[in-house]
mmCIF file of C-alpha atoms in Angstrom:
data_model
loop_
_atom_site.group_PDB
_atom_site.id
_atom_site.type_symbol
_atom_site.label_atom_id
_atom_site.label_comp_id
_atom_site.label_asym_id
_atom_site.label_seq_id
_atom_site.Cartn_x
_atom_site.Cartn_y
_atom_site.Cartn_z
ATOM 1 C CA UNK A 1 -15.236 -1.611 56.754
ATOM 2 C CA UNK A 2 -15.347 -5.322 55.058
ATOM 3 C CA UNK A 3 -14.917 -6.234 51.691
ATOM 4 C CA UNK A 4 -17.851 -6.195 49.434
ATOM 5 C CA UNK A 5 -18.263 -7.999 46.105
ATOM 6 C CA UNK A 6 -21.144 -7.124 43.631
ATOM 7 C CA UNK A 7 -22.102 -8.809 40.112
ATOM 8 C CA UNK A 8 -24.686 -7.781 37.910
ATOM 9 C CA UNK A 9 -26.106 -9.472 34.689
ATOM 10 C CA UNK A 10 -28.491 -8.740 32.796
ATOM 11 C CA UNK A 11 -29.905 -10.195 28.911
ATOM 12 C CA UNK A 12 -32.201 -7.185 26.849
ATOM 13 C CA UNK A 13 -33.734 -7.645 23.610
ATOM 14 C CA UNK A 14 -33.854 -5.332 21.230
ATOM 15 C CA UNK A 15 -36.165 -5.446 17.711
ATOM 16 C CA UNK A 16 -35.677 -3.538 15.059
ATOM 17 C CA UNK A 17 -37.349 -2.963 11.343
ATOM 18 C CA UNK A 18 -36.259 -0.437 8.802
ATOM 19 C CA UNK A 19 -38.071 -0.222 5.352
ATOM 20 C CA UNK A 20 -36.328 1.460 3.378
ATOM 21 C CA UNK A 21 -38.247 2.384 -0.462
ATOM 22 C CA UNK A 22 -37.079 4.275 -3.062
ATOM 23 C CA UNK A 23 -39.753 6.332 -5.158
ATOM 24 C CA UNK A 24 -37.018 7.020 -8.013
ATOM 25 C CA UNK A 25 -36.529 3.194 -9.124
ATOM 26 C CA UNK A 26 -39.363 1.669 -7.094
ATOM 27 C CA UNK A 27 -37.023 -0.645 -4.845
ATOM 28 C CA UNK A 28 -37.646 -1.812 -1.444
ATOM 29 C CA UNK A 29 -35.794 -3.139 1.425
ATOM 30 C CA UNK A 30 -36.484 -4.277 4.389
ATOM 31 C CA UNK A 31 -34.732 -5.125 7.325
ATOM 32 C CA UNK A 32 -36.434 -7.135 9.998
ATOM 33 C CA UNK A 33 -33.816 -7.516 13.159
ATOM 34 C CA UNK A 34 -34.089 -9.261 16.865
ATOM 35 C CA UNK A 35 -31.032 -8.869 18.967
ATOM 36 C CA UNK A 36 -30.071 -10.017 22.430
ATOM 37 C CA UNK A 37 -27.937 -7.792 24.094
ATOM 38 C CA UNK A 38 -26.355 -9.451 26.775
ATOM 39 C CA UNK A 39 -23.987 -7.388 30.211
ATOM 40 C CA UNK A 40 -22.590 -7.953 33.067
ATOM 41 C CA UNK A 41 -20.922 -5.972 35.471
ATOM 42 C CA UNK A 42 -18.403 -6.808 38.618
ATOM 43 C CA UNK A 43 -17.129 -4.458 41.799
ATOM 44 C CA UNK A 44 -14.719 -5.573 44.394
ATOM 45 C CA UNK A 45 -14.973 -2.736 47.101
ATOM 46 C CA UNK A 46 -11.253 -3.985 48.311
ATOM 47 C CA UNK A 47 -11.270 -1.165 51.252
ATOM 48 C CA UNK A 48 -13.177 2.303 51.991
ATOM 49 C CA UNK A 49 -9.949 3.854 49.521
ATOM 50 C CA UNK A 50 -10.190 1.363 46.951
ATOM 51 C CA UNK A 51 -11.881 -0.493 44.369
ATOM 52 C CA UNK A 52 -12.067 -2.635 41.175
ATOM 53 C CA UNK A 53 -14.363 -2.281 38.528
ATOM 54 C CA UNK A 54 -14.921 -4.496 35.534
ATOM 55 C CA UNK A 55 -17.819 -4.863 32.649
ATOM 56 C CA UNK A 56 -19.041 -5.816 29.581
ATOM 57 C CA UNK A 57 -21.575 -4.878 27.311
ATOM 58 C CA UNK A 58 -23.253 -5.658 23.605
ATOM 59 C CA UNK A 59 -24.978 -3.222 21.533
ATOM 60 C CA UNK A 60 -25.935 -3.493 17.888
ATOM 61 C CA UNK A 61 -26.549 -1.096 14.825
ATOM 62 C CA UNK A 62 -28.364 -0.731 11.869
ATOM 63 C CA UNK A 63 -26.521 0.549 8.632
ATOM 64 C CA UNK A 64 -28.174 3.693 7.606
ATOM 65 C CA UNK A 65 -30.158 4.235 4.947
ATOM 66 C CA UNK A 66 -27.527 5.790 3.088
ATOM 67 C CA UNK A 67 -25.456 2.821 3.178
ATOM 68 C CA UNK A 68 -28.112 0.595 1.966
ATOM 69 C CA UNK A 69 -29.656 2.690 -0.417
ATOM 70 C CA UNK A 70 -28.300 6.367 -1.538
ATOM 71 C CA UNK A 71 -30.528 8.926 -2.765
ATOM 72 C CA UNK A 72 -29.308 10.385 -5.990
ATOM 73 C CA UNK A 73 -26.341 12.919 -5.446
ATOM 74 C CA UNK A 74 -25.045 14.660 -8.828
ATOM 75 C CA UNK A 75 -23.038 17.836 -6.970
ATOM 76 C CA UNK A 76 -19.851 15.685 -7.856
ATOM 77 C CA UNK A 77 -20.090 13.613 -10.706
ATOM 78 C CA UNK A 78 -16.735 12.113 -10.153
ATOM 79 C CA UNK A 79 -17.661 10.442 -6.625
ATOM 80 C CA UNK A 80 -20.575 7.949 -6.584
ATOM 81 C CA UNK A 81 -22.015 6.959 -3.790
ATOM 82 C CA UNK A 82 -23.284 3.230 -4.541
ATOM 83 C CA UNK A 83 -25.966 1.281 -1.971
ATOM 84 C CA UNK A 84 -24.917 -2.054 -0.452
ATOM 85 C CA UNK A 85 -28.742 -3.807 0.396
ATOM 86 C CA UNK A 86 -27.298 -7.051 1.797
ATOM 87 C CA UNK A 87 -25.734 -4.780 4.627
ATOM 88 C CA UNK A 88 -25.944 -6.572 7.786
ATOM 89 C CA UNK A 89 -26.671 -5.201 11.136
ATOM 90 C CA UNK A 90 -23.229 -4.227 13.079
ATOM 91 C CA UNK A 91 -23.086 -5.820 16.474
ATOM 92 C CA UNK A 92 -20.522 -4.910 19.122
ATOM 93 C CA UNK A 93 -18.508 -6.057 22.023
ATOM 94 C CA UNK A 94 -16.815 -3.466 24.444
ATOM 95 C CA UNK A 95 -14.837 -4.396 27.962
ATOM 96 C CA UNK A 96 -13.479 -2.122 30.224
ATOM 97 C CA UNK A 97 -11.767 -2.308 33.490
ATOM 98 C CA UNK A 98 -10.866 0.178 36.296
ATOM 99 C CA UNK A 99 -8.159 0.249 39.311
ATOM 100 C CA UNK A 100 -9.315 3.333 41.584
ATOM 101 C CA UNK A 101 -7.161 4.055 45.372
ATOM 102 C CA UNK A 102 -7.591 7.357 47.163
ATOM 103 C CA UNK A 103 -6.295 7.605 51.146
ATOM 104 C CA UNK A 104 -7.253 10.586 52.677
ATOM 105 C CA UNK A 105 -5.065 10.546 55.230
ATOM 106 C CA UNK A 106 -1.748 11.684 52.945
ATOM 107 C CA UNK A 107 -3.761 11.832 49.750
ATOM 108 C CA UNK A 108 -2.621 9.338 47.808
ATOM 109 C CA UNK A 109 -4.368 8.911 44.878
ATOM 110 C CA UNK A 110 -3.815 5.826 41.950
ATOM 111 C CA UNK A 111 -6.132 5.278 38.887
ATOM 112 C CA UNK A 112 -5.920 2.961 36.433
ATOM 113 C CA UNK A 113 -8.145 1.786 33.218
ATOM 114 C CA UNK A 114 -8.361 -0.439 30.434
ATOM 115 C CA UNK A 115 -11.050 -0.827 27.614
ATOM 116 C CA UNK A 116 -11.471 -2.508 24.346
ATOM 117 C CA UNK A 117 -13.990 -3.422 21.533
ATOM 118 C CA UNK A 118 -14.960 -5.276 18.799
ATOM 119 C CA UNK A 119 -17.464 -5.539 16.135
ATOM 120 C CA UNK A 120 -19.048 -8.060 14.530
ATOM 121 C CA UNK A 121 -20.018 -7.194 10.743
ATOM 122 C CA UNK A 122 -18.149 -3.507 10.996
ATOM 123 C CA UNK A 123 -19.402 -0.936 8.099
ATOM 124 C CA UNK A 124 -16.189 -0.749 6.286
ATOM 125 C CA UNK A 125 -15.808 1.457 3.161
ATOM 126 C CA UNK A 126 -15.174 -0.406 -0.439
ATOM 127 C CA UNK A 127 -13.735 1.758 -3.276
ATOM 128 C CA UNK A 128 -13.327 1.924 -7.053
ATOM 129 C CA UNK A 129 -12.194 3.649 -9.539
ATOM 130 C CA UNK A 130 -14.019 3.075 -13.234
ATOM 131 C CA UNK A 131 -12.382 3.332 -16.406
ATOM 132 C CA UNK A 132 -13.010 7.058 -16.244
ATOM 133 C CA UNK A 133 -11.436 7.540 -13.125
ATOM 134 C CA UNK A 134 -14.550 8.437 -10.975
ATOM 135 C CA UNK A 135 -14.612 6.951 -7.517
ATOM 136 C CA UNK A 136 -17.523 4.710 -6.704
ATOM 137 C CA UNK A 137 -17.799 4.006 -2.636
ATOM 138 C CA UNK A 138 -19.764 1.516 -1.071
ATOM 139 C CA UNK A 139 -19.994 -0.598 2.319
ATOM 140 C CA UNK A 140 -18.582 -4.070 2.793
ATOM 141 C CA UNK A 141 -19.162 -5.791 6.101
ATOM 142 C CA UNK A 142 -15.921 -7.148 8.270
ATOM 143 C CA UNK A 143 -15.288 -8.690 11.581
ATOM 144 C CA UNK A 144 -12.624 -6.085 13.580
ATOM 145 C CA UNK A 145 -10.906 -5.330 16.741
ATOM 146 C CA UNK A 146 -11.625 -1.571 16.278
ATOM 147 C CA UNK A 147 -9.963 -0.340 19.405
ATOM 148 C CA UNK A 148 -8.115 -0.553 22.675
ATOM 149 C CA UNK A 149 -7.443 2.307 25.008
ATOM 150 C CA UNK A 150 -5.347 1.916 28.786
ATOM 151 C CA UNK A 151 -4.512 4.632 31.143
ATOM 152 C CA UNK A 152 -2.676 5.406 34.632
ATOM 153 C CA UNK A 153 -2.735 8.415 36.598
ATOM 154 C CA UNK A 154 -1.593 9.256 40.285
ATOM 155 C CA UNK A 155 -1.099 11.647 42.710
ATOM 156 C CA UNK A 156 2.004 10.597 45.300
ATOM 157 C CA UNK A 157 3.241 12.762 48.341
ATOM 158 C CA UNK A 158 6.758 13.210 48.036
ATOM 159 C CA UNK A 159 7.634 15.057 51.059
ATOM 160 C CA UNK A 160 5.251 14.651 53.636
ATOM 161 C CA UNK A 161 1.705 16.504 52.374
ATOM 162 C CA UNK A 162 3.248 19.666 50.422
ATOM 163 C CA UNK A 163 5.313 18.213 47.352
ATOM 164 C CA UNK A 164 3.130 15.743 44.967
ATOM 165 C CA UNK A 165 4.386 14.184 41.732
ATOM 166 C CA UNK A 166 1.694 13.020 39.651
ATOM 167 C CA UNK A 167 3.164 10.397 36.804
ATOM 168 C CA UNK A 168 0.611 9.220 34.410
ATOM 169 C CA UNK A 169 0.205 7.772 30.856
ATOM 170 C CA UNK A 170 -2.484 6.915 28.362
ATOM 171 C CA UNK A 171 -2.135 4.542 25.096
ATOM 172 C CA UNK A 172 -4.803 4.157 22.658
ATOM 173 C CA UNK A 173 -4.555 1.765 19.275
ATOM 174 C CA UNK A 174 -7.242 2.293 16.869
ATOM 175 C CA UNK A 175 -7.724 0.283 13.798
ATOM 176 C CA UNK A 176 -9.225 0.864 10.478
ATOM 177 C CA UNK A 177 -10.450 -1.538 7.164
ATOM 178 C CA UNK A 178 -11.327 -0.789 3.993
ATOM 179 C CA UNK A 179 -11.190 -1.986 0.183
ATOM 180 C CA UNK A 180 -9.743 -0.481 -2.915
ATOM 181 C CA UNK A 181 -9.690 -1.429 -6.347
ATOM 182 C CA UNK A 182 -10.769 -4.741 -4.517
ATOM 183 C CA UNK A 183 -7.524 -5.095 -2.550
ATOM 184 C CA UNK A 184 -7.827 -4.455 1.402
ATOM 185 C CA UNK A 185 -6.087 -2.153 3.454
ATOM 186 C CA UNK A 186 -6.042 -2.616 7.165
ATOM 187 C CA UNK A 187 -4.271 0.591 9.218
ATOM 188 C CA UNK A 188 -3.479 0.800 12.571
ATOM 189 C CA UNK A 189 -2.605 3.923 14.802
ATOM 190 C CA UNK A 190 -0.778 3.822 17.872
ATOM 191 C CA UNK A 191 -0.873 6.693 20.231
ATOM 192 C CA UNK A 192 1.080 6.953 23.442
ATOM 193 C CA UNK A 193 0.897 10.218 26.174
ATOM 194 C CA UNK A 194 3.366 10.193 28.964
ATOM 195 C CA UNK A 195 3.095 12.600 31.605
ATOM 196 C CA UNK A 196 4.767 13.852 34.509
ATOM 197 C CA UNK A 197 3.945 16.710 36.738
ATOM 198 C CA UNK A 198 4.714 18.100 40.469
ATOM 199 C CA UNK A 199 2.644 20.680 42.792
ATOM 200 C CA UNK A 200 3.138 22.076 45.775
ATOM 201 C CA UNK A 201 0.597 22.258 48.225
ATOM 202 C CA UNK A 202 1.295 25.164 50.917
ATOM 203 C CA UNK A 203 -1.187 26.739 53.786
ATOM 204 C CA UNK A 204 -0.730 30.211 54.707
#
C-alpha cells in the first residue's frame, strides 16, 4: 500500500578477440577488445495501479568479418565488396522509459513509453563508383542518433463499465548515414500511427 522506489546499477565487462586471416593473400587481423558495459535501472511503484519505469543500458559490437575482410565474391562483377580493417568496434547507448496505470475497479487502463539510442562508431556503408561504373562498397565508422520511438495507449470507460474508447498513438524516427562518391547522405524517416477505437462490454 506505500510507495516503493527501487534502483539498480550494475558495471560488466566484456572481452573480446577476433582473428581474422585470409589464406588467399596471407593477411591477418586482429582485433583485441575490453569493454565496460555499464546499466542502471529505476521503478517508482507510485500505487498498487501504477508505476514508472526507467533504464539504461550499453552494449557493444564487433564488425563482422565481412566488413573487415571479404572473401572473394565474383557472381557480380559489377558490385565489389571491399574490406575496411581499421573498423572499430560499435558501442551503443539505448534509454527507455515507461508510464503504466490500470484500476480495477472501472478498468481504466493508461500506458505510455519512450525509448532512444545511439551509437558510438556506427557501421555505415561507403560507396563508389570506378571509372567503369562498377560499385565498390565498404564500411566507414560514424557517431549517430539511430533512433527514437514513443507510444500511448489507453483504455477509458465512457459510460459507466460497458462503453470504452481506447485513443492511442505511436511515433518512431529512424535515421540512416552513408557515403557516396565520397559525399554523405544522412536520411531520416518519420513515422506517426494514430489510433482510435471503442468496445462495448455487455453481460448476458
Amino acid at each position: 500500500n506505500k510507495k516503493k522506489h527501487r534502483f539498480n546499477a550494475e558495471i560488466a565487462g566484456s572481452y573480446i578477440q577476433s582473428n581474422n586471416q585470409n589464406l588467399f593473400t596471407n593477411n591477418s587481423i586482429l582485433q583485441k577488445n575490453f569493454f565496460l558495459l555499464p546499466s542502471v535501472a529505476y521503478t517508482f511503484k507510485q500505487s498498487k495501479s501504477a508505476t514508472f519505469m526507467a533504464s539504461a543500458r550499453t552494449f557493444a559490437t564487433l564488425p563482422t568479418n565481412a566488413m573487415l575482410q571479404p572473401v572473394n565474391n565474383n557472381l557480380n562483377p559489377n558490385s565489389v565488396y571491399l574490406g575496411a580493417p581499421d573498423l572499430m568496434p560499435s558501442y551503443n547507448i539505448s534509454g527507455r522509459g515507461s508510464y503504466n496505470l490500470y484500476k480495477s475497479t472501472n478498468n481504466l487502463y493508461i500506458y505510455g513509453y519512450a525509448q532512444a539510442n545511439y551509437a558510438l562508431n556506427s557501421f555505415s556503408p561507403d560507396i563508389q563508383f570506378d571509372n567503369e561504373g562498377r560499385q565498390l562498397l565498404t564500411y566507414f565508422n560514424k557517431d549517430l542518433f539511430q533512433s527514437a520511438h514513443t507510444g500511448f495507449s489507453s483504455s477509458l470507460p465512457l459510460i459507466k463499465q460497458i462503453i470504452f474508447v481506447s485513443p492511442g498513438f505511436s511515433y518512431g524516427i529512424n535515421n540512416q548515414i552513408g557515403r557516396v562518391n565520397s559525399i554523405e547522405n544522412f536520411t531520416t524517416r518519420h513515422q506517426l500511427e494514430p489510433e482510435m477505437g471503442i468496445y462495448i462490454d455487455l453481460d448476458f
